[in-house]
GROMACS .gro file of C-alpha atoms in nm:
model
  103
    1LEU     CA    1  10.123  11.315   7.371
    2TRP     CA    2  10.357  11.600   7.451
    3ALA     CA    3  10.723  11.595   7.548
    4ASP     CA    4  10.879  11.917   7.649
    5ARG     CA    5  11.243  11.842   7.618
    6ASP     CA    6  11.340  12.140   7.834
    7GLU     CA    7  11.126  12.044   8.136
    8THR     CA    8  11.063  11.677   8.122
    9LYS     CA    9  11.205  11.375   7.935
   10SER     CA   10  10.876  11.173   7.953
   11LEU     CA   11  10.569  11.193   7.733
   12ARG     CA   12  10.262  11.339   7.887
   13HIS     CA   13   9.896  11.250   7.780
   14ILE     CA   14   9.708  11.580   7.740
   15SER     CA   15   9.397  11.699   7.567
   16ALA     CA   16   9.415  11.830   7.211
   17GLY     CA   17   9.350  12.183   7.328
   18ALA     CA   18   9.647  12.165   7.571
   19TYR     CA   19   9.860  12.016   7.300
   20ILE     CA   20   9.774  12.309   7.071
   21ASP     CA   21   9.850  12.553   7.339
   22PHE     CA   22  10.191  12.392   7.420
   23LEU     CA   23  10.260  12.364   7.044
   24MET     CA   24  10.194  12.731   6.975
   25ALA     CA   25  10.412  12.843   7.268
   26TRP     CA   26  10.688  12.606   7.148
   27VAL     CA   27  10.663  12.729   6.783
   28SER     CA   28  10.673  13.088   6.908
   29ALA     CA   29  10.986  13.013   7.107
   30GLN     CA   30  11.151  12.852   6.803
   31LEU     CA   31  11.066  13.147   6.582
   32ASN     CA   32  11.199  13.395   6.834
   33ASN     CA   33  11.520  13.201   6.895
   34GLU     CA   34  11.798  13.397   6.721
   35LEU     CA   35  12.010  13.081   6.715
   36ILE     CA   36  11.758  12.905   6.496
   37PHE     CA   37  11.607  13.205   6.301
   38PRO     CA   38  11.883  13.475   6.288
   39THR     CA   39  11.756  13.824   6.200
   40ARG     CA   40  12.092  13.975   6.110
   41PRO     CA   41  12.223  13.911   5.763
   42GLU     CA   42  12.574  13.835   5.874
   43VAL     CA   43  12.454  13.546   6.097
   44PRO     CA   44  12.419  13.215   5.919
   45PHE     CA   45  12.131  12.972   5.974
   46PRO     CA   46  12.224  12.669   6.180
   47SER     CA   47  12.316  12.344   6.007
   48LYS     CA   48  11.992  12.184   6.148
   49PHE     CA   49  11.768  12.468   6.024
   50ILE     CA   50  11.575  12.263   5.767
   51LYS     CA   51  11.531  11.979   6.014
   52ILE     CA   52  11.382  12.219   6.263
   53VAL     CA   53  11.150  12.376   6.013
   54LYS     CA   54  11.028  12.031   5.912
   55ILE     CA   55  10.958  11.943   6.275
   56ILE     CA   56  10.763  12.266   6.314
   57ALA     CA   57  10.559  12.192   5.997
   58LYS     CA   58  10.491  11.832   6.097
   59ARG     CA   59  10.350  11.944   6.424
   60LEU     CA   60  10.140  12.220   6.289
   61PHE     CA   61  10.005  11.978   6.029
   62ARG     CA   62   9.878  11.768   6.319
   63VAL     CA   63   9.667  12.066   6.434
   64TYR     CA   64   9.513  12.100   6.086
   65ALA     CA   65   9.443  11.731   6.093
   66HIS     CA   66   9.283  11.739   6.431
   67ILE     CA   67   9.054  12.032   6.324
   68TYR     CA   68   8.966  11.864   6.000
   69HIS     CA   69   8.890  11.528   6.182
   70SER     CA   70   8.720  11.650   6.483
   71HIS     CA   71   8.587  12.004   6.430
   72PHE     CA   72   8.517  12.055   6.056
   73HIS     CA   73   8.143  12.039   6.118
   74HIS     CA   74   8.186  12.342   6.348
   75LEU     CA   75   8.365  12.533   6.072
   76MET     CA   76   8.090  12.440   5.830
   77SER     CA   77   7.813  12.561   6.074
   78LEU     CA   78   7.999  12.894   6.096
   79GLU     CA   79   8.053  12.904   5.721
   80LEU     CA   80   8.434  12.920   5.769
   81GLU     CA   81   8.541  12.605   5.577
   82CYS     CA   82   8.655  12.810   5.274
   83HIS     CA   83   8.877  13.026   5.489
   84PHE     CA   84   9.014  12.727   5.670
   85ASN     CA   85   9.079  12.537   5.349
   86THR     CA   86   9.254  12.844   5.205
   87SER     CA   87   9.470  12.857   5.521
   88PHE     CA   88   9.559  12.495   5.486
   89LYS     CA   89   9.632  12.534   5.116
   90HIS     CA   90   9.877  12.819   5.190
   91PHE     CA   91  10.037  12.616   5.460
   92ILE     CA   92  10.079  12.316   5.223
   93PHE     CA   93  10.218  12.544   4.952
   94PHE     CA   94  10.468  12.690   5.198
   95CYS     CA   95  10.579  12.352   5.310
   96ARG     CA   96  10.619  12.221   4.953
   97GLN     CA   97  10.826  12.535   4.871
   98VAL     CA   98  11.050  12.481   5.172
   99CYS     CA   99  11.102  12.117   5.083
  100ALA     CA  100  11.169  12.209   4.720
  101ASP     CA  101  11.438  12.461   4.828
  102CYS     CA  102  11.597  12.183   5.031
  103ASP     CA  103  11.666  11.960   4.741
   0.00000   0.00000   0.00000
């Protein structure tokens, strides 16, 4: 299910591939938004910064979960499972560090 708050208020049933495409575009827009991720040192982060980062991480985690659940056999046939596992491990370590910094 996808809900693009800017365009529609209702949830849409879409394929996993479409969800991932929408998600990556949404994440990119968040990362490029100066109001959320300021690039100038004198500009403070917004009060909802950690909440936004956690939402991004949760949604990216869903992509990893989908790939592990539905496509891991493809990764194995291409001998890419070690690379994917390493990518996932780095993602988890990053998320844990962000959460540790929140406390």
